CSV table of C-alpha atoms and ligand atoms in Angstrom, one decimal:
chain,number,residue,atom,x,y,z
A,1,MET,CA,34.4,39.0,125.9
A,2,ALA,CA,33.0,39.8,129.4
A,3,ARG,CA,30.5,36.2,130.7
A,4,VAL,CA,26.5,37.7,131.3
A,5,PHE,CA,24.6,34.8,133.6
A,6,SER,CA,20.8,35.2,134.6
A,7,GLY,CA,18.0,33.8,135.3
A,8,VAL,CA,14.1,34.1,135.5
A,9,GLN,CA,11.8,31.3,137.3
A,10,PRO,CA,9.0,29.3,135.4
A,11,THR,CA,6.5,30.5,136.5
A,12,GLY,CA,3.2,32.1,134.3
A,13,ASN,CA,2.0,35.4,134.0
A,14,ILE,CA,5.6,37.0,132.8
A,15,HIS,CA,5.2,40.6,133.4
A,16,ILE,CA,6.2,43.7,131.5
A,17,GLY,CA,8.2,44.1,135.0
A,18,ASN,CA,10.7,41.3,134.2
A,19,TYR,CA,10.6,42.6,131.2
A,20,LEU,CA,11.7,45.6,131.4
A,21,GLY,CA,14.1,45.1,134.4
A,22,ALA,CA,15.6,41.5,133.4
A,23,LEU,CA,15.2,40.6,129.8
A,24,LYS,CA,15.9,43.9,127.8
A,25,GLN,CA,18.9,43.4,129.0
A,26,PHE,CA,19.7,39.9,128.4
A,27,VAL,CA,18.9,40.5,124.4
A,28,GLU,CA,20.6,44.2,124.6
A,29,LEU,CA,23.9,42.1,126.3
A,30,GLN,CA,24.4,38.9,124.0
A,31,ASP,CA,25.9,40.7,121.0
A,32,GLU,CA,28.9,41.8,122.7
A,33,ASN,CA,29.0,39.8,125.6
A,34,GLN,CA,28.8,35.7,126.4
A,35,CYS,CA,25.7,35.1,128.0
A,36,ILE,CA,24.0,32.4,129.2
A,37,TYR,CA,20.3,32.6,130.2
A,38,CYS,CA,18.9,29.8,132.5
A,39,ILE,CA,15.4,28.9,133.6
A,40,VAL,CA,16.0,28.4,136.9
A,41,ASP,CA,13.3,25.8,137.6
A,42,MET,CA,15.1,24.7,141.4
A,43,HIS,CA,14.3,28.2,142.6
A,44,SER,CA,10.5,27.8,141.4
A,45,ILE,CA,10.7,24.4,144.0
A,46,THR,CA,10.9,26.6,146.9
A,47,VAL,CA,7.4,27.5,147.0
A,48,PRO,CA,4.8,24.2,145.5
A,49,GLN,CA,4.4,23.9,142.2
A,50,ASP,CA,1.9,22.0,140.0
A,51,PRO,CA,4.4,18.9,138.6
A,52,LYS,CA,2.4,19.2,135.2
A,53,GLU,CA,2.2,23.3,135.2
A,54,LEU,CA,6.4,23.8,136.0
A,55,LYS,CA,6.6,21.6,132.9
A,56,ASP,CA,4.2,23.7,131.0
A,57,HIS,CA,5.8,27.0,132.2
A,58,ILE,CA,9.3,25.5,131.4
A,59,LEU,CA,9.0,25.7,128.0
A,60,ASP,CA,7.1,28.8,128.5
A,61,VAL,CA,9.6,30.7,129.3
A,62,ALA,CA,12.6,29.1,127.0
A,63,ALA,CA,9.3,30.5,124.5
A,64,LEU,CA,9.4,33.9,125.8
A,65,TYR,CA,13.3,34.0,126.0
A,66,MET,CA,13.3,33.7,122.2
A,67,ALA,CA,10.0,35.7,121.1
A,68,VAL,CA,11.7,38.7,123.1
A,69,GLY,CA,14.7,38.1,120.7
A,70,ILE,CA,17.6,36.0,123.0
A,71,ASP,CA,19.3,34.5,120.4
A,72,PRO,CA,20.2,30.4,120.7
A,73,GLU,CA,22.7,30.6,118.0
A,74,LYS,CA,24.4,33.7,120.5
A,75,SER,CA,23.6,33.0,123.6
A,76,ILE,CA,23.5,29.4,125.8
A,77,VAL,CA,19.6,28.8,126.4
A,78,PHE,CA,18.9,26.2,129.4
A,79,VAL,CA,17.0,24.2,132.2
A,80,GLN,CA,18.6,25.1,135.9
A,81,SER,CA,17.4,21.3,136.9
A,82,ASP,CA,19.2,19.3,133.8
A,83,VAL,CA,22.5,20.6,135.0
A,84,ALA,CA,23.5,18.6,138.5
A,85,GLN,CA,26.1,20.9,139.2
A,86,HIS,CA,24.1,24.0,140.2
A,87,ALA,CA,23.3,21.7,143.3
A,88,GLU,CA,26.0,20.4,143.9
A,89,LEU,CA,27.6,23.7,143.8
A,90,ALA,CA,24.9,25.4,146.7
A,91,TRP,CA,26.0,22.7,148.8
A,92,VAL,CA,29.3,24.1,149.3
A,93,LEU,CA,28.5,27.5,149.5
A,94,MET,CA,26.1,26.9,152.0
A,95,CYS,CA,29.1,25.6,154.2
A,96,ASN,CA,30.7,29.0,153.5
A,97,SER,CA,26.9,31.3,154.0
A,98,TYR,CA,25.8,32.2,157.8
A,99,THR,CA,22.4,31.8,158.9
A,100,GLY,CA,22.4,35.2,160.3
A,101,GLU,CA,23.0,37.0,157.0
A,102,LEU,CA,20.1,34.6,154.8
A,103,SER,CA,17.9,36.0,157.6
A,104,ARG,CA,18.3,39.2,156.2
A,105,MET,CA,17.7,38.8,152.8
A,106,THR,CA,14.5,40.6,152.2
A,107,GLN,CA,12.8,38.4,149.6
A,108,PHE,CA,12.5,35.9,152.5
A,109,LYS,CA,11.5,37.6,155.0
A,110,ALA,CA,8.6,39.0,152.1
A,111,LYS,CA,8.2,35.4,151.3
A,112,ASN,CA,7.8,34.0,154.4
A,113,LYS,CA,5.7,36.8,156.4
A,114,GLY,CA,3.3,35.6,159.2
A,115,ARG,CA,4.9,31.8,159.4
A,116,GLU,CA,6.7,30.2,162.1
A,117,SER,CA,8.6,28.2,160.3
A,118,ALA,CA,9.9,27.9,156.4
A,119,PRO,CA,10.7,25.7,154.3
A,120,ALA,CA,14.7,24.8,154.5
A,121,GLY,CA,14.9,25.8,150.1
A,122,LEU,CA,13.7,29.2,150.7
A,123,PHE,CA,15.8,30.3,153.1
A,124,THR,CA,18.2,28.9,151.5
A,125,TYR,CA,17.2,29.8,148.2
A,126,PRO,CA,19.9,33.3,147.7
A,127,ILE,CA,23.1,30.5,148.3
A,128,LEU,CA,21.9,28.3,145.0
A,129,MET,CA,21.3,31.3,143.1
A,130,ALA,CA,24.6,32.6,143.9
A,131,ALA,CA,26.0,28.6,142.8
A,132,ASP,CA,23.6,30.2,139.9
A,133,ILE,CA,26.2,33.2,139.0
A,134,LEU,CA,29.2,31.7,140.5
A,135,LEU,CA,28.8,28.1,138.6
A,136,TYR,CA,29.8,30.0,135.5
A,137,ASP,CA,32.6,32.8,136.3
A,138,ALA,CA,29.6,35.5,135.2
A,139,ASP,CA,31.5,38.5,135.0
A,140,ILE,CA,27.7,40.4,134.9
A,141,VAL,CA,24.2,40.0,136.1
A,142,PRO,CA,21.6,41.7,134.6
A,143,VAL,CA,18.2,41.6,136.5
A,144,GLY,CA,15.3,44.3,137.8
A,145,ASN,CA,16.6,46.0,141.5
A,146,ASP,CA,14.7,43.6,143.8
A,147,GLN,CA,17.5,41.6,143.0
A,148,LYS,CA,20.2,43.9,144.4
A,149,GLN,CA,20.7,42.0,147.9
A,150,HIS,CA,21.2,38.7,146.4
A,151,ILE,CA,23.7,40.1,144.4
A,152,GLU,CA,25.5,41.4,146.9
A,153,LEU,CA,25.2,38.3,149.3
A,154,THR,CA,26.8,35.9,146.4
A,155,ARG,CA,30.0,38.9,146.1
A,156,ASP,CA,30.6,38.3,149.8
A,157,VAL,CA,29.9,34.3,149.5
A,158,ALA,CA,32.3,34.3,146.3
A,159,ILE,CA,35.1,37.0,148.2
A,160,ARG,CA,35.0,34.8,151.5
A,161,VAL,CA,35.9,31.5,149.4
A,162,ASN,CA,39.3,33.3,147.6
A,163,ASN,CA,39.9,34.6,151.3
A,164,LYS,CA,40.2,31.3,152.5
A,165,TYR,CA,40.0,28.8,149.7
A,166,GLY,CA,42.4,30.9,147.1
A,167,GLU,CA,41.2,31.6,144.0
A,168,THR,CA,38.0,30.1,143.1
A,169,PHE,CA,35.4,32.5,141.7
A,170,VAL,CA,34.9,35.3,139.9
A,171,VAL,CA,33.0,38.3,141.5
A,172,PRO,CA,30.3,39.8,139.6
A,173,ASP,CA,28.9,42.4,139.5
A,174,GLY,CA,24.8,43.2,139.3
A,175,ARG,CA,23.1,45.2,136.2
A,176,PHE,CA,19.9,47.2,136.6
A,177,LEU,CA,18.5,49.2,133.9
A,178,LYS,CA,17.6,52.4,134.7
A,179,ALA,CA,14.1,52.9,133.7
A,180,GLY,CA,12.7,49.6,134.1
A,181,ALA,CA,14.7,48.2,137.1
A,182,ARG,CA,11.6,48.4,139.7
A,183,ILE,CA,8.2,48.4,138.0
A,184,MET,CA,5.1,48.9,140.1
A,185,ALA,CA,1.9,46.9,140.5
A,186,LEU,CA,-0.5,49.2,138.2
A,187,ASP,CA,-3.1,49.2,140.9
A,188,ASP,CA,-0.8,49.7,144.1
A,189,PRO,CA,2.5,51.5,143.0
A,190,GLY,CA,3.8,51.1,146.4
A,191,ASP,CA,4.4,47.4,145.7
A,192,LYS,CA,6.5,45.4,143.1
A,193,MET,CA,4.5,44.3,139.6
A,194,SER,CA,4.6,40.3,140.7
A,195,LYS,CA,3.5,37.3,138.6
A,196,SER,CA,2.2,36.1,141.5
A,197,ALA,CA,-0.5,39.2,142.9
A,198,GLU,CA,-4.1,37.8,142.8
A,199,ASN,CA,-5.7,40.9,140.5
A,200,LYS,CA,-4.8,40.2,137.2
A,201,HIS,CA,-4.8,44.1,136.2
A,202,SER,CA,-2.2,44.5,138.8
A,203,ARG,CA,0.2,44.1,135.9
A,204,VAL,CA,0.1,43.9,131.8
A,205,SER,CA,1.7,40.3,131.3
A,206,LEU,CA,3.4,39.7,127.9
A,207,LEU,CA,0.8,37.6,126.9
A,208,ASP,CA,-2.2,40.0,127.4
A,209,ASP,CA,-4.2,40.6,124.4
A,210,ASP,CA,-4.6,44.4,123.3
A,211,ASN,CA,-8.1,44.4,125.5
A,212,LYS,CA,-6.5,43.2,128.5
A,213,ILE,CA,-3.8,45.4,127.9
A,214,LYS,CA,-5.9,48.4,127.6
A,215,LYS,CA,-8.7,47.7,130.6
A,216,SER,CA,-5.4,47.0,133.3
A,217,ILE,CA,-3.6,50.6,131.9
A,218,MET,CA,-6.7,52.1,132.2
A,219,LYS,CA,-8.0,51.1,135.2
A,220,ALA,CA,-4.2,51.5,136.9
A,221,THR,CA,-4.4,53.9,140.0
A,222,THR,CA,-3.0,57.4,139.9
A,223,ASP,CA,-4.0,60.5,142.4
A,224,SER,CA,-6.3,62.9,142.7
A,225,ASP,CA,-4.0,66.3,141.4
A,226,GLY,CA,-3.9,65.4,137.8
A,227,ILE,CA,-0.6,66.9,137.0
A,228,ILE,CA,1.8,65.0,135.0
A,229,ARG,CA,4.7,65.2,136.9
A,230,PHE,CA,7.7,62.5,138.2
A,231,ASP,CA,7.7,62.4,141.7
A,232,PRO,CA,7.7,58.5,143.0
A,233,GLU,CA,7.5,59.8,146.7
A,234,ASN,CA,4.1,62.0,145.6
A,235,LYS,CA,3.0,60.5,143.1
A,236,PRO,CA,4.0,57.2,142.6
A,237,GLY,CA,1.3,55.5,140.4
A,238,ILE,CA,2.2,58.4,137.1
A,239,SER,CA,6.0,57.7,138.3
A,240,ASN,CA,5.2,54.6,137.6
A,241,LEU,CA,3.6,55.2,134.1
A,242,LEU,CA,6.0,57.6,133.6
A,243,ASN,CA,8.5,55.1,133.8
A,244,ILE,CA,7.1,51.8,131.4
A,245,TYR,CA,6.7,55.1,129.1
A,246,SER,CA,10.4,55.8,129.1
A,247,ALA,CA,11.2,52.3,129.0
A,248,PHE,CA,8.6,51.3,125.5
A,249,SER,CA,9.1,54.7,124.1
A,250,GLY,CA,13.4,55.3,124.4
A,251,LYS,CA,12.1,58.9,125.1
A,252,THR,CA,13.2,60.4,128.3
A,253,ILE,CA,10.8,60.9,131.1
A,254,ASP,CA,11.8,65.0,130.5
A,255,ASP,CA,10.5,64.9,127.1
A,256,ILE,CA,7.5,62.7,127.8
A,257,VAL,CA,6.6,65.0,130.6
A,258,LYS,CA,6.9,68.0,128.3
A,259,ASP,CA,4.8,66.3,125.4
A,260,PHE,CA,1.8,65.9,127.6
A,261,GLU,CA,1.8,69.6,129.4
A,262,GLY,CA,-1.7,70.3,129.8
A,263,CYS,CA,-3.1,66.8,128.9
A,264,GLY,CA,-4.8,64.9,131.6
A,265,TYR,CA,-4.4,61.4,132.9
A,266,GLY,CA,-6.9,60.0,130.0
A,267,ASP,CA,-5.2,61.3,127.3
A,268,PHE,CA,-1.6,60.2,128.7
A,269,LYS,CA,-3.0,56.8,129.5
A,270,LYS,CA,-4.5,56.6,126.4
A,271,GLU,CA,-1.1,57.0,124.4
A,272,LEU,CA,0.3,54.5,127.1
A,273,VAL,CA,-1.6,51.4,126.1
A,274,ASN,CA,-0.9,52.3,122.3
A,275,ILE,CA,3.0,52.2,123.0
A,276,VAL,CA,2.7,49.0,125.2
A,277,GLN,CA,0.4,47.4,122.9
A,278,THR,CA,2.7,48.1,120.0
A,279,GLY,CA,5.6,46.6,121.8
A,280,ILE,CA,4.2,43.6,123.2
A,281,ALA,CA,2.2,42.8,119.7
A,282,PRO,CA,5.6,40.7,118.6
A,283,ILE,CA,6.7,39.0,121.4
A,284,ARG,CA,3.5,37.2,121.4
A,285,GLU,CA,3.1,36.8,117.6
A,286,ARG,CA,6.7,35.1,117.6
A,287,TYR,CA,5.8,33.3,120.6
A,288,GLU,CA,3.0,31.5,119.6
A,289,ASP,CA,5.2,30.1,116.6
A,290,ILE,CA,8.2,29.3,119.0
A,291,ARG,CA,6.2,27.2,121.7
A,292,ASN,CA,4.8,24.8,119.2
A,293,SER,CA,8.0,23.9,117.8
A,294,ASP,CA,10.1,20.8,118.0
A,295,GLU,CA,13.5,23.3,117.8
A,296,LEU,CA,12.8,24.4,121.5
A,297,ILE,CA,13.0,21.3,123.3
A,298,ARG,CA,16.7,20.8,121.3
A,299,THR,CA,17.7,24.3,122.0
A,300,LEU,CA,17.7,23.3,125.5
A,301,LYS,CA,19.1,20.1,125.5
A,302,ASP,CA,22.0,21.8,123.7
A,303,GLY,CA,22.0,24.6,125.9
A,304,ALA,CA,22.3,22.1,128.9
A,305,GLU,CA,25.6,20.3,127.3
A,306,ARG,CA,26.8,23.6,126.7
A,307,ALA,CA,26.7,24.7,130.0
A,308,GLY,CA,27.6,20.8,131.9
A,309,ALA,CA,30.8,21.2,129.8
A,310,ILE,CA,31.9,24.6,131.6
A,311,ALA,CA,29.6,23.8,134.6
A,312,GLU,CA,32.3,20.5,135.1
A,313,LYS,CA,35.5,22.5,135.2
A,314,THR,CA,34.4,24.6,137.6
A,315,MET,CA,33.2,22.4,139.9
A,316,LYS,CA,36.8,20.3,139.5
A,317,ARG,CA,38.4,24.1,140.6
A,318,VAL,CA,35.9,23.9,143.6
A,319,LYS,CA,36.8,20.1,144.6
A,320,ASP,CA,40.6,20.9,143.7
A,321,ASN,CA,40.4,23.6,145.9
A,322,PHE,CA,38.8,22.2,148.6
A,323,GLY,CA,39.7,19.1,149.3
A,324,LEU,CA,37.1,17.0,148.0
A,325,GLY,CA,36.1,13.5,146.2
A,326,LEU,CA,39.6,11.8,144.8
B,1,ATP,P1,7.3,38.1,141.4
B,1,ATP,O1,6.7,39.0,140.6
B,1,ATP,O2,6.3,36.7,141.8
B,1,ATP,O3,7.8,38.3,142.7
B,1,ATP,P2,10.0,37.1,140.5
B,1,ATP,O4,10.6,38.2,140.7
B,1,ATP,O5,10.0,36.2,141.3
B,1,ATP,O6,8.5,36.8,140.3
B,1,ATP,P3,11.5,36.2,138.5
B,1,ATP,O7,11.2,35.2,137.7
B,1,ATP,O8,12.3,35.2,139.3
B,1,ATP,O9,10.5,36.7,138.6
B,1,ATP,O10,12.2,37.2,138.0
B,1,ATP,C1,12.8,37.7,136.5
B,1,ATP,C2,13.2,38.6,136.6
B,1,ATP,O11,12.5,39.9,136.9
B,1,ATP,C3,14.4,38.9,137.8
B,1,ATP,O12,16.0,39.8,137.2
B,1,ATP,C4,13.5,40.4,138.3
B,1,ATP,O13,14.8,41.1,139.3
B,1,ATP,C5,12.9,41.2,137.3
B,1,ATP,N1,11.6,41.5,137.7
B,1,ATP,C6,11.2,41.0,139.1
B,1,ATP,N2,10.3,42.1,138.7
B,1,ATP,C7,10.0,43.1,138.4
B,1,ATP,C8,9.8,44.4,138.4
B,1,ATP,N3,8.8,44.3,138.9
B,1,ATP,N4,10.3,45.8,137.8
B,1,ATP,C9,11.8,45.5,137.4
B,1,ATP,N5,12.1,44.0,137.5
B,1,ATP,C10,11.5,43.1,137.7
B,2,LTN,N1,16.5,34.9,142.4
B,2,LTN,C1,16.0,35.4,140.7
B,2,LTN,C2,16.2,34.1,139.9
B,2,LTN,C3,17.4,34.1,139.8
B,2,LTN,C4,18.2,34.4,139.2
B,2,LTN,C5,19.5,33.5,139.2
B,2,LTN,C6,18.9,35.7,138.7
B,2,LTN,C7,18.0,32.9,140.0
B,2,LTN,N2,19.1,32.2,139.8
B,2,LTN,C8,20.9,34.3,138.8
B,2,LTN,C9,20.1,36.0,138.3
B,2,LTN,C10,21.2,34.9,138.1
B,2,LTN,C11,14.2,36.1,141.0
B,2,LTN,O1,13.9,36.2,142.1
B,2,LTN,N3,14.2,37.2,139.6
């Protein structure tokens, strides 16, 4: 059985990009693998958070994990800050990574745009992510395409440590889906769909009601030539919508294009509204029940205990190999 690890930040507005790029894979993988899914709250404080909102968002994401189909009987689900070894290992890895490689991370560059000085945690964010993954000897890391560079860095650091200190870490592979790996913003298909974008119609969130889903999709930016064709370069808007259609329906893009031959964008969007509404409704319904149950916190505490037992073993191996402690 392969070991799978991934994480999502506890910020609001989990959207269909997060779902199609990451969460959907989490569910698919849990039958055949040993899966560990984390709510990475320590990553989220790399930018300022309201403490009360953060606590709520941790439980929101945990409930969404279960609502999309993650089964805590099969997978370990826990909150990152409940297992202290994440921060402990991050320090060791920081001592084995370079400011040069961290400066090249495009996510850091994007988040730090226009500032002269950045919070050090924003800069070292990818190392905490590497620690998350390496702590659990993960073989596979299901994520969206935007995380490719961070996975490469994780591999580089793992290989570097193994070469210097002897076999310490499993070198992980990223797992990226074809149809959902990079969902673009509905209002600007040049940008990825994002939790933090100001315009709420730039995304469809998993907890949006039918009305909001309809509004956001019908408003989505397309182009003026009116032909439904997959061409991300020249027709990014309609290509993004085709991608979303394909990911929710399971149909290939070629088949969808054939089905809509001769139709206008309006007809296509109406059908897409239908498909997305149908895909999301059961998640939203399950979410309400789970979010309000007492079971949720018990599940996370149990998950932290199980994760902590694995993390402790890895940290012992790391300390032994590095000559740390007594
Ligand atoms: P933001 O949208 O504000 O940039 P994020 O990327 O920081 O949020 P996370 O919670 O860290 O969100 O990401 C959870 C998962 O969703 C990650 O695996 C990430 O790669 C994936 N993901 C995020 N945005 C998209 C997208 N637009 N398309 C596909 N996958 C995505
Ligand atoms: N950096 C990721 C979230 C994340 C993660 C991880 C994903 C933190 N730790 C470990 C996979 C494995 C993001 O911003 N999407």
